[in-house]
Coordinates of C-alpha atoms and ligand atoms in Angstrom, one line a residue:
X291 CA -30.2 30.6 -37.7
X292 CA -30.4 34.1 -39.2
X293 CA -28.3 34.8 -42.3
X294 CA -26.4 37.6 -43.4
X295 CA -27.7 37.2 -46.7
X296 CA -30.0 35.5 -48.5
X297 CA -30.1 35.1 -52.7
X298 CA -32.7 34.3 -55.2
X299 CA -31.7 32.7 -58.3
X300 CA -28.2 30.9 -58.8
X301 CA -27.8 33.0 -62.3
X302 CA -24.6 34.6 -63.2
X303 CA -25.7 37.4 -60.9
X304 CA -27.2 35.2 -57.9
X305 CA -24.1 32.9 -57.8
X306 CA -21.3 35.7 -58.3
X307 CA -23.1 37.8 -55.1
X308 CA -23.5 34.6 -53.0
X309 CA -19.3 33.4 -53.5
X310 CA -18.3 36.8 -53.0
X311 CA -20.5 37.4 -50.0
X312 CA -19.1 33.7 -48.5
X313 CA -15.3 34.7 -49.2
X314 CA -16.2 38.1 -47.4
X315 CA -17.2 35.7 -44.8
X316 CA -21.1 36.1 -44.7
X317 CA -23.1 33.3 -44.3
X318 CA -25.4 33.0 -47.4
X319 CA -28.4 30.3 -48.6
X320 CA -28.8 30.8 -51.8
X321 CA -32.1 29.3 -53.8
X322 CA -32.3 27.9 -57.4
X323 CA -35.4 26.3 -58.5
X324 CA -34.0 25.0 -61.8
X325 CA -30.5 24.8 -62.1
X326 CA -27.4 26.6 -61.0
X327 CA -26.0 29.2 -63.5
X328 CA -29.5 30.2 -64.6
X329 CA -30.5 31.4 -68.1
X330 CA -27.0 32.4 -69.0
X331 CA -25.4 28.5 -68.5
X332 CA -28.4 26.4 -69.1
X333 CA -30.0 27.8 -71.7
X334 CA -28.5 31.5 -73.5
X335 CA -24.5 32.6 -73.7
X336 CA -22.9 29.4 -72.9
X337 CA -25.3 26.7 -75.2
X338 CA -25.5 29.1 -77.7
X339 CA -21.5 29.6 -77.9
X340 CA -21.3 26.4 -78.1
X341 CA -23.8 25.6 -80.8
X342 CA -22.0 28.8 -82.8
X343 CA -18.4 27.1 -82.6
X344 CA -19.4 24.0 -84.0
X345 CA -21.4 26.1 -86.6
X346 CA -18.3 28.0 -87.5
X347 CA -15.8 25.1 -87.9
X348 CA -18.5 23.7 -90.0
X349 CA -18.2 26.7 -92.1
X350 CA -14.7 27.0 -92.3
X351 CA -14.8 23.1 -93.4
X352 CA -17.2 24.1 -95.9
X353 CA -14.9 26.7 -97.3
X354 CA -14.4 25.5 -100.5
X355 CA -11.4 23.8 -102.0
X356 CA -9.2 26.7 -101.4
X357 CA -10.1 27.7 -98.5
X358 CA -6.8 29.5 -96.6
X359 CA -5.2 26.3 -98.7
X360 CA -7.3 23.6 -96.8
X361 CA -9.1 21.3 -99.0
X362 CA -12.0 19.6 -97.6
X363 CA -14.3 17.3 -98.9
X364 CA -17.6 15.9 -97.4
X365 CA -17.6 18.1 -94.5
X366 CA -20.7 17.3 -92.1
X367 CA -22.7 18.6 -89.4
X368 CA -25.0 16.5 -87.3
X369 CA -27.4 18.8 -85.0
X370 CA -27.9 16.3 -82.8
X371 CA -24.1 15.4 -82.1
X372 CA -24.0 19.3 -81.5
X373 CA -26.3 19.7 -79.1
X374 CA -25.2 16.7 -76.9
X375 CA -21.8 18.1 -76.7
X376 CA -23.5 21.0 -75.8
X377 CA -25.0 19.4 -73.1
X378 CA -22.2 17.7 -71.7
X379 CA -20.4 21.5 -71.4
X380 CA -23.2 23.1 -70.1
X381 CA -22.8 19.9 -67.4
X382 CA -19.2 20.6 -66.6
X383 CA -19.9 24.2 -66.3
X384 CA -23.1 23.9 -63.9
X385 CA -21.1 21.6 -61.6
X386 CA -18.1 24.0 -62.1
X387 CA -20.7 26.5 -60.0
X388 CA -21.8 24.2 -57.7
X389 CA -18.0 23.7 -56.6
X390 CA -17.5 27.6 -56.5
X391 CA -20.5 27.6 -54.1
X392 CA -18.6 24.8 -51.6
X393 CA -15.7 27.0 -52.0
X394 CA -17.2 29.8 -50.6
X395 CA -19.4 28.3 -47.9
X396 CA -22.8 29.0 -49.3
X397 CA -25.7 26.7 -48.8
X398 CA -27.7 26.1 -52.0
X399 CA -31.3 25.5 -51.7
X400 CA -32.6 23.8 -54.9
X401 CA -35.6 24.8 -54.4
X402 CA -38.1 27.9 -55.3
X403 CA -38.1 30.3 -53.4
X404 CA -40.9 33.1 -52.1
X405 CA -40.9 35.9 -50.1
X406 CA -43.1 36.1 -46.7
X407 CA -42.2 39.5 -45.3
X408 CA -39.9 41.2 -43.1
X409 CA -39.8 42.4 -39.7
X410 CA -36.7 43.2 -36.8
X411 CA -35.2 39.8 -37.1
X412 CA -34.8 40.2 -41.3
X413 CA -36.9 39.1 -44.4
X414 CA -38.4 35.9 -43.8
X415 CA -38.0 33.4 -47.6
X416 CA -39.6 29.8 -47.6
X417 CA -38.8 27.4 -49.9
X418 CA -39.9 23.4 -49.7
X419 CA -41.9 24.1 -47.1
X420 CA -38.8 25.5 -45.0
X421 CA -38.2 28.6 -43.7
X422 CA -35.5 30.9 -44.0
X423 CA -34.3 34.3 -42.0
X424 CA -31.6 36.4 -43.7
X425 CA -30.0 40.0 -42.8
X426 CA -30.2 41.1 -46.1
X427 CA -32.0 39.7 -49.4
X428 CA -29.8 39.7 -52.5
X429 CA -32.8 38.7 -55.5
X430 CA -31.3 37.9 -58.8
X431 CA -34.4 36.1 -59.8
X432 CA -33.8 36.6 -63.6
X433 CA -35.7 36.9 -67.1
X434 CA -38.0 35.1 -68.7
X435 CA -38.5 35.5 -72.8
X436 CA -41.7 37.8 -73.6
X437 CA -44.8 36.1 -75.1
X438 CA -46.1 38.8 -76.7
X439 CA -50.4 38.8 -76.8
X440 CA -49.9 37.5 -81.1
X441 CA -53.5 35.8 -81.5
X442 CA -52.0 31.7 -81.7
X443 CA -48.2 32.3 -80.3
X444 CA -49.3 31.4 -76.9
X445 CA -51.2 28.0 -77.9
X446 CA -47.9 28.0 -80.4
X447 CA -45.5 27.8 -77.8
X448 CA -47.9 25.3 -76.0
X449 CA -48.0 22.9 -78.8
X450 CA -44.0 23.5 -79.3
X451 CA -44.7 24.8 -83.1
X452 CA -43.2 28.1 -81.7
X453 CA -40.2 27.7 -79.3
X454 CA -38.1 30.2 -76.9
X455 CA -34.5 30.2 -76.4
X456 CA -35.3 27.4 -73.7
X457 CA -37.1 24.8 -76.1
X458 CA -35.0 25.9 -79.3
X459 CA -31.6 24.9 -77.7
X460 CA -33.0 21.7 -76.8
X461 CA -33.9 20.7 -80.7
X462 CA -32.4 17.6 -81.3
X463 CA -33.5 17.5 -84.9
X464 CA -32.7 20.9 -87.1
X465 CA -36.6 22.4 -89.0
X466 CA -35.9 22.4 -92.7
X467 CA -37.6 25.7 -92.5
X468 CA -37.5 28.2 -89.5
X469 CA -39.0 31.5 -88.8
X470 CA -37.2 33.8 -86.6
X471 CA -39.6 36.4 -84.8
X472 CA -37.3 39.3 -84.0
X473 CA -33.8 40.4 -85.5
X474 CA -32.6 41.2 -81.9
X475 CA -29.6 39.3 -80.1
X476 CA -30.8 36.0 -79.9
X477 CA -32.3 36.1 -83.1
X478 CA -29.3 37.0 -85.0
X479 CA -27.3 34.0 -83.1
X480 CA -29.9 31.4 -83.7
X481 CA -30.4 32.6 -87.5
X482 CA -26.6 32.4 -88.0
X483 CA -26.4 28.5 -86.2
X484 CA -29.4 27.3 -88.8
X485 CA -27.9 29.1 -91.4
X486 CA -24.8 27.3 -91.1
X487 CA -26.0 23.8 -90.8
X488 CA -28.6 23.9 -93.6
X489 CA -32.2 25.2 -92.2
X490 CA -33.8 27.9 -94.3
X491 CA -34.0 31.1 -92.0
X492 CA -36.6 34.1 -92.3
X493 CA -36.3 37.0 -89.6
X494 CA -38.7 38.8 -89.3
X495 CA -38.4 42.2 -87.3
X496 CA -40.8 45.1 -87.1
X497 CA -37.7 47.8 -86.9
X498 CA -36.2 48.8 -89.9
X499 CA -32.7 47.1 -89.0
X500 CA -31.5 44.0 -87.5
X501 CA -29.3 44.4 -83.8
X502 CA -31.5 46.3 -81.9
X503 CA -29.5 49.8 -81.0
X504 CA -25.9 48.6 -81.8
X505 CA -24.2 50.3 -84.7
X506 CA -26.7 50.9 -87.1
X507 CA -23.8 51.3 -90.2
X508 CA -22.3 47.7 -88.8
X509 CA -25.9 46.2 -88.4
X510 CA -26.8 47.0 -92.4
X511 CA -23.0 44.9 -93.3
X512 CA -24.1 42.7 -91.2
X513 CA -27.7 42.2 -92.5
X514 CA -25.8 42.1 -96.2
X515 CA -23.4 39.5 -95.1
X516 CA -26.0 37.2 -93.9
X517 CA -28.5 37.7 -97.3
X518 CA -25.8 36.7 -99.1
X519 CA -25.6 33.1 -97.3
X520 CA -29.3 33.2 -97.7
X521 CA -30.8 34.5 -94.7
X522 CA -34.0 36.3 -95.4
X523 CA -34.6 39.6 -93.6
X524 CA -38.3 41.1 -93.4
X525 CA -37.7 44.8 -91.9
X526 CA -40.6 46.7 -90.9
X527 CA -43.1 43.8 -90.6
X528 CA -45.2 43.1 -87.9
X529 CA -46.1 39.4 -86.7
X530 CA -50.0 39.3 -86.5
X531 CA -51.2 36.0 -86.3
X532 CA -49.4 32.9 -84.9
X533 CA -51.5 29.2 -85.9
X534 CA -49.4 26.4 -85.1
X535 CA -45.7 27.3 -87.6
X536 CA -47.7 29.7 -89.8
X537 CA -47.2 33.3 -89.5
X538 CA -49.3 35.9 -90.8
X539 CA -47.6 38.8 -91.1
X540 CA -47.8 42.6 -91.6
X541 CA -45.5 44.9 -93.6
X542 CA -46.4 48.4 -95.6
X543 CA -47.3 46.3 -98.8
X544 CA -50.0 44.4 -97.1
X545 CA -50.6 40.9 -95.2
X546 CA -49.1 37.5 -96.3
X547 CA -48.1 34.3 -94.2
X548 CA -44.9 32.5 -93.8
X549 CA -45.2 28.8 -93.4
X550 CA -42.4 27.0 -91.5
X551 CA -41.0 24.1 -89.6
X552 CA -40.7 25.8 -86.1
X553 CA -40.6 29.7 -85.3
X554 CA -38.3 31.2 -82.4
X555 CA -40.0 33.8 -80.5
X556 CA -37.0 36.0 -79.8
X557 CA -38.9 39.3 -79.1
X558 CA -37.3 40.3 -76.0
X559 CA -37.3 39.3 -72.6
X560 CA -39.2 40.7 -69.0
X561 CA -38.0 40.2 -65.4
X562 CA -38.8 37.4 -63.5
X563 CA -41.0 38.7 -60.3
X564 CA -44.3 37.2 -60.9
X565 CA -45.5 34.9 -57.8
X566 CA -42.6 35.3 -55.6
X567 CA -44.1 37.6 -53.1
X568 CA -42.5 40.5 -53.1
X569 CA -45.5 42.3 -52.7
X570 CA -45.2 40.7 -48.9
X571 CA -42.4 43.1 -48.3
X572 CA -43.7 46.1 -50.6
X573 CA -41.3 46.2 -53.3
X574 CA -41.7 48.5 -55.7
X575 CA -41.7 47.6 -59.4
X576 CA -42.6 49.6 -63.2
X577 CA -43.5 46.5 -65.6
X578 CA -42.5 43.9 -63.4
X579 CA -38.9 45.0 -63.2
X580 CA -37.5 46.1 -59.5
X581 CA -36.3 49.5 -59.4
X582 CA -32.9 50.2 -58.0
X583 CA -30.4 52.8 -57.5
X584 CA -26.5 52.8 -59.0
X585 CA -25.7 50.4 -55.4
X586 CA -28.8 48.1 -56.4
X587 CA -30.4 49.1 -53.3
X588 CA -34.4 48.7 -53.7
X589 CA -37.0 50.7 -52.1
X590 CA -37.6 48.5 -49.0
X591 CA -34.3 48.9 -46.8
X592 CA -31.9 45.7 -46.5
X593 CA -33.1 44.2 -50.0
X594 CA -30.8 44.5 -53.2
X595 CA -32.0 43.5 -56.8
X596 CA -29.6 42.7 -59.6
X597 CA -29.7 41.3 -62.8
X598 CA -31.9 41.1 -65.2
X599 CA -34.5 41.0 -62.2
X600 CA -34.2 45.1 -62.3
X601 CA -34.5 45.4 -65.7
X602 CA -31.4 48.0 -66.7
X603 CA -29.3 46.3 -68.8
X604 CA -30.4 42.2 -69.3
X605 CA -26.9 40.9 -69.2
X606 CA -24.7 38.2 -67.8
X607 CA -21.8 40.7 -66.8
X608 CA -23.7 43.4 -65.8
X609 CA -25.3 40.6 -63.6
X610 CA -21.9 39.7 -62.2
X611 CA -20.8 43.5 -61.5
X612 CA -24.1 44.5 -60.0
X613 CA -24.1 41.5 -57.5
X614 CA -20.4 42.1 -56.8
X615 CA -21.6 45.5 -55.8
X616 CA -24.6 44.7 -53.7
X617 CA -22.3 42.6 -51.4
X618 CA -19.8 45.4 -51.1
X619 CA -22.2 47.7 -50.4
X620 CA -23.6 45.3 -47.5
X621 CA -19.8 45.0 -46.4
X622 CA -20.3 48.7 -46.3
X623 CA -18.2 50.1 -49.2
X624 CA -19.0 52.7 -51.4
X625 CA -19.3 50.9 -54.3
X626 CA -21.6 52.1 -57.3
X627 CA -23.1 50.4 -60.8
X628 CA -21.3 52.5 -63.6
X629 CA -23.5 51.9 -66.6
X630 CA -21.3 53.9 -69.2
X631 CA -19.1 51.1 -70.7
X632 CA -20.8 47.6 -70.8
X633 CA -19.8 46.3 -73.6
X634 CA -22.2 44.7 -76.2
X635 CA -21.5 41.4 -78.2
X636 CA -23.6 39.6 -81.3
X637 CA -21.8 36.6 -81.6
X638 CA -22.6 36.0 -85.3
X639 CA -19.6 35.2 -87.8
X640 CA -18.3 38.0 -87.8
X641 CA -19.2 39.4 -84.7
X642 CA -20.2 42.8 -84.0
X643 CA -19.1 44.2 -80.4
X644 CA -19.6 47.3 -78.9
X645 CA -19.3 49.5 -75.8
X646 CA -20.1 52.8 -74.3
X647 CA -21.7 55.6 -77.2
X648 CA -23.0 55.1 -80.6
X649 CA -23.1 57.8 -83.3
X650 CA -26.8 57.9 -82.8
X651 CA -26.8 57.7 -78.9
X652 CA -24.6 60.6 -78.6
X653 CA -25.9 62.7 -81.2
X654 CA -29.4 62.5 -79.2
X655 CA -27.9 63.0 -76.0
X656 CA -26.5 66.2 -78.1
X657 CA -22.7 65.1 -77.1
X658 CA -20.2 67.1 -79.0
X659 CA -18.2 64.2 -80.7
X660 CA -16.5 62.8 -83.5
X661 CA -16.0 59.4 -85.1
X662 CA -12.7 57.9 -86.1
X663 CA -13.3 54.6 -88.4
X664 CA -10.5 52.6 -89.6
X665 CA -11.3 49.1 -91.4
X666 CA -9.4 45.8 -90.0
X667 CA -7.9 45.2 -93.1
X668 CA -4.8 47.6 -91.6
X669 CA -4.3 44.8 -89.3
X670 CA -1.7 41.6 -91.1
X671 CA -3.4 38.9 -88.1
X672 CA -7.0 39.8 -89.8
X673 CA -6.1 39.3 -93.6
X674 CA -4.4 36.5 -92.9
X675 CA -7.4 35.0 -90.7
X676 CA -10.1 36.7 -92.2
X677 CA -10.5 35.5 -95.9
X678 CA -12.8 37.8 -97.5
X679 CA -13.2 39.9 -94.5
X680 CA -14.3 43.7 -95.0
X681 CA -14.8 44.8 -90.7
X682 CA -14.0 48.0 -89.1
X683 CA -13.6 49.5 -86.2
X684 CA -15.5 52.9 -85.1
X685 CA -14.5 55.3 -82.2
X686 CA -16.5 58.2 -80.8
X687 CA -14.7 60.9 -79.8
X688 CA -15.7 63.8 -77.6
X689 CA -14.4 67.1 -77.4
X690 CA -11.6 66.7 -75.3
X691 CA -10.4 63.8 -77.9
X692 CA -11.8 60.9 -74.5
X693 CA -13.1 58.0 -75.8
X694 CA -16.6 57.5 -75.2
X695 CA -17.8 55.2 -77.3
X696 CA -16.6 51.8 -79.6
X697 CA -17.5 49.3 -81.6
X698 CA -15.9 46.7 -84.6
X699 CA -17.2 44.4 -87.0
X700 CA -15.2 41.2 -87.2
X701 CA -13.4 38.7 -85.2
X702 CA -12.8 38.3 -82.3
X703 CA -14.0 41.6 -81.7
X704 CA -15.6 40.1 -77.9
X705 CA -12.3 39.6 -76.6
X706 CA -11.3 42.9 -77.6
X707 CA -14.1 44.9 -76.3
X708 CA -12.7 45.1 -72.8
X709 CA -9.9 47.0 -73.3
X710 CA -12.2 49.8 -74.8
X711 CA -14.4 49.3 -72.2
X712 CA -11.5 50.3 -69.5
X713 CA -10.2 53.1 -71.5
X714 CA -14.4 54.5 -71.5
X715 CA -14.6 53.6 -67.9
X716 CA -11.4 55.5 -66.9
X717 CA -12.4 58.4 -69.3
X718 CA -8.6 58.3 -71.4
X719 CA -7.7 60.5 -74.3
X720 CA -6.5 59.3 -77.5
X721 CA -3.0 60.7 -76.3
X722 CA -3.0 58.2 -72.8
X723 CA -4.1 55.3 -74.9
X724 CA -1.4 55.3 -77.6
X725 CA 1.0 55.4 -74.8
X726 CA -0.3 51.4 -74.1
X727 CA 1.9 49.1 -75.7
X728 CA -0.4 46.4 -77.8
X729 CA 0.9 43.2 -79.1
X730 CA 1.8 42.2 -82.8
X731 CA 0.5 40.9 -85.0
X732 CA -2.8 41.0 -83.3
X733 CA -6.7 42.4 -84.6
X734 CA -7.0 44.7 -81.6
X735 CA -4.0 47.1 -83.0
X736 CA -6.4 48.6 -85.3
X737 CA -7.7 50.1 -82.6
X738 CA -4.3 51.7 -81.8
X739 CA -3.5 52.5 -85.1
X740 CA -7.1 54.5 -85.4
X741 CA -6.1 56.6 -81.8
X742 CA -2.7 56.7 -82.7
X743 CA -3.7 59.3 -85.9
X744 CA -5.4 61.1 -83.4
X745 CA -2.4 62.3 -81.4
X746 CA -0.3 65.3 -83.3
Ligands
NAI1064 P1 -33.8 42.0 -78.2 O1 -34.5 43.0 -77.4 O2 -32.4 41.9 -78.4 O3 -34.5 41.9 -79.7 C1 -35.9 41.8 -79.9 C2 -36.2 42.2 -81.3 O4 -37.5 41.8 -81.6 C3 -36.1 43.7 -81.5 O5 -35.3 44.0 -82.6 C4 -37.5 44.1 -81.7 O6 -37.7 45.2 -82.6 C5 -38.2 42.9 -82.3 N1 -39.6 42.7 -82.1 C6 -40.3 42.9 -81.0 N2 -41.6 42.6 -81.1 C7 -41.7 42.2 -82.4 C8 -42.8 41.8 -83.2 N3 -44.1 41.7 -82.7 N4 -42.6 41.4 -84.5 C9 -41.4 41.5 -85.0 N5 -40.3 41.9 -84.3 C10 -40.5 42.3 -83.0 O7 -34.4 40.6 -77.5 P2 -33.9 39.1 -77.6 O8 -33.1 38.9 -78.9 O9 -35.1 38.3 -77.4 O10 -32.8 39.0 -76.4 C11 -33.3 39.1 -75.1 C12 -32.3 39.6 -74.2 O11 -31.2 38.6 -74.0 C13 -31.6 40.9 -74.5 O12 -31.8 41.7 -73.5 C14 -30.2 40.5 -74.8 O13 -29.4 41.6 -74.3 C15 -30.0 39.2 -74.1 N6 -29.1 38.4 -74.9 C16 -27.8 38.8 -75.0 C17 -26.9 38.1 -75.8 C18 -25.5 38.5 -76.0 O14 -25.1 39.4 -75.2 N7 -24.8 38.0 -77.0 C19 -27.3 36.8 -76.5 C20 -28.7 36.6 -76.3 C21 -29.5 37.3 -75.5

């Protein structure tokens, strides 16, 4: 049988393209060589939420005697007991896919899957020994974290001294002492877990902030609020030498080492299109990430890349929304990728999410714009469920007063982001968004309250 499409990877991209495809009624295989849900349920956003909630009841245990008027005494936290529960979600939620993939008619390979060319009946993929003849090729083949050439970190991560976010979730017992090698996303998350429950965290990062290119005035509270817990930040210093948990690292003072239980390479992450055969077909790549236009078209006719396969933005939902446009582009819509609003989460305690702009992006994009800050202490819901709490939120304006950019420091900032990301997406003025009616007492009225000033 020939296919109208086939996918590559059962991520959050793979699996959203294959259901939608199947309720348009397209017949679709889709192939996962590990598990369904990818990177995203098996091992990054899901684990790692879950790890973080039991680290922040933990804390809020921990509080102190009066603690919003909650005494507790003898609070615990056992790692292991974490990360089965952990386990046992990340269960429910893979077969949760696997039940959405029935739903929708799609036939799931569990096997990996390569490339063996294309000719007038369609592109030709064999997995087990199989194979398979689709229409169109949907690949969604994902990330897979950067091992950078360190002298030791590859013999490191061989030996399990130095672990990814694969080996790191899987810890049963929590190092007394860890190193964290980068201050990006998954850094921050795992410092803040360890934190929590007792391990001694260093990060060390070779920018001179923490967050990567979120808010750099929110990344500098946040780097503040986490010193004072006891996290150790070492800006501008470069990892040199990796032998076994040692570090040897670089800063402008000079070498020294870090000694430690178990580092975390965090340092990014690269496409996943080594030994797939894509070369077969032609398919043109920069870096090992598939280039694509806004309908995630590739440069060989009939074959879509999404995800963090292409590269542009290596997240869950912009997985989801690109493969939701690939299949409407093969239904024949018109559908395009924006990539102005996706919002942008660190889901630390508290959290710092953002979307569209940043001072710094639109000032070297040479935007005319202005920034409206207001801190969340205006809002009644955050004092009373924010103890201690100091966040804000910050708005970029541009000239014709249309939001183009947003972000806040504090909770639960990443179920507000949306909202902000729709009013960027549609292109609203401060006037059109103070006509929405927000519910009280709730965080997100700041937000209202800061556009509201806005409109004379
Ligand atoms: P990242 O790109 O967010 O951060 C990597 C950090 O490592 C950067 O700050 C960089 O300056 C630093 N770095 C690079 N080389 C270094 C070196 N040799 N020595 C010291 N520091 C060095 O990458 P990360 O945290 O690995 O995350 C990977 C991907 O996963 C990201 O694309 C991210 O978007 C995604 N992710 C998203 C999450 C979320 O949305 N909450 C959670 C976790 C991951």
């Amino acid at each position: 049988m020939v296919y109208d499409v086939l996918v590559i990877g059962g991520g959050p991209g793979g699996y959203r393209a294959a259901e939608r495809a199947g309720h348009k009624g397209m017949s679709v295989c889709l192939f996962e060589g590990r598990s369904l849900g990818g990177v995203c349920l098996n091992e990054g956003c899901v684990p790692t939420k879950t790890l973080l909630y039991s680290a922040k009841i933990f804390d809020y245990a921990n509080g102190g005697g009066d603690h919003y008027g909650v005494t507790t005494t003898g609070a615990k936290i056992d790692h292991a007991k974490v990360v089965a529960r952990k386990d046992k979600v990340v269960k429910m939620l893979v077969s949760g896919v696997a039940m959405q993939m029935k739903g929708a008619k799609v036939n799931v390979v569990k096997a990996q899957a390569t490339v063996v060319g294309k000719d007038a009946n369609g592109i030709t993929v064999e997995a087990n020994g199989e194979k398979y003849v689709g229409k169109k090729l949907i690949i969604a083949s994902g990330s897979v974290a950067a091992v950078p050439p360190i002298p030791g970190l590859k013999e490191a991560v061989a030996s399990g001294d130095a672990l990814t976010n694969r080996e790191i979730l899987a810890l049963t017992e929590a190092p007394k002492k860890l190193i964290v090698l980068g201050g990006g996303v998954i850094g921050l998350e795992m410092a803040s877990y360890f934190n929590s429950i007792g391990t001694e965290v260093v990060v060390v990062e070779m920018m001179d902030r923490i967050g990567g290119p979120t808010d750099k005035e929110m990344s500098e509270m946040l780097r503040g609020i986490y010193e004072k817990r006891g996290v150790k930040f070492m800006l501008k210093t470069k990892a040199v030498a990796v032998n076994g948990a040692t570090l040897d690292v670089e800063d402008a003072n000079g070498k020294s080492t870090l000694k430690a239980d178990k580092i975390l390479v965090a340092i990014g992450r690269r496409a996943n299109t080594a030994n797939m055969g894509f070369e077969n077909i032609g398919l043109y790549m920069e870096r090992g990430a598939i280039q694509t236009d806004d309908q995630m078209k590739t440069n060989v006719s009939d074959v879509y890349a999404i995800g963090d396969a292409n590269g542009k933005s290596m997240l869950a939902h912009t997985a989801y929304r690109e493969g939701e446009v690939a299949v409407n582009v093969i239904a024949g819509e018109n559908d395009r990728m924006d990539y102005s609003a996706i919002p942008a989460v660190i889901y630390t305690n508290p959290e710092i999410s953002s979307v569209g702009e940043t001072e710094e992006t639109a000032a070297q994009k040479g935007l005319k714009f202005r920034v409206v800050k207001m801190p969340l202490m205006f809002s009644g819901r955050y004092i009373a469920e924010n103890e201690g709490g100091n966040g804000f939120v910050k708005m970029i304006l541009d000239s014709d007063d249309i939001l183009i950019g947003a972000a806040i420091i504090g909770n639960p900032g990443s179920e507000m982001i949306f909202g902000l990301a729709m009013a960027i997406t549609r292109k609203l003025t401060c006037a059109e968004i103070a006509k929405v009616v927000f519910p009280h007492p709730t965080v997100g009225e700041v937000f209202r309250d800061a556009v509201l000033e806005q409109v004379k």
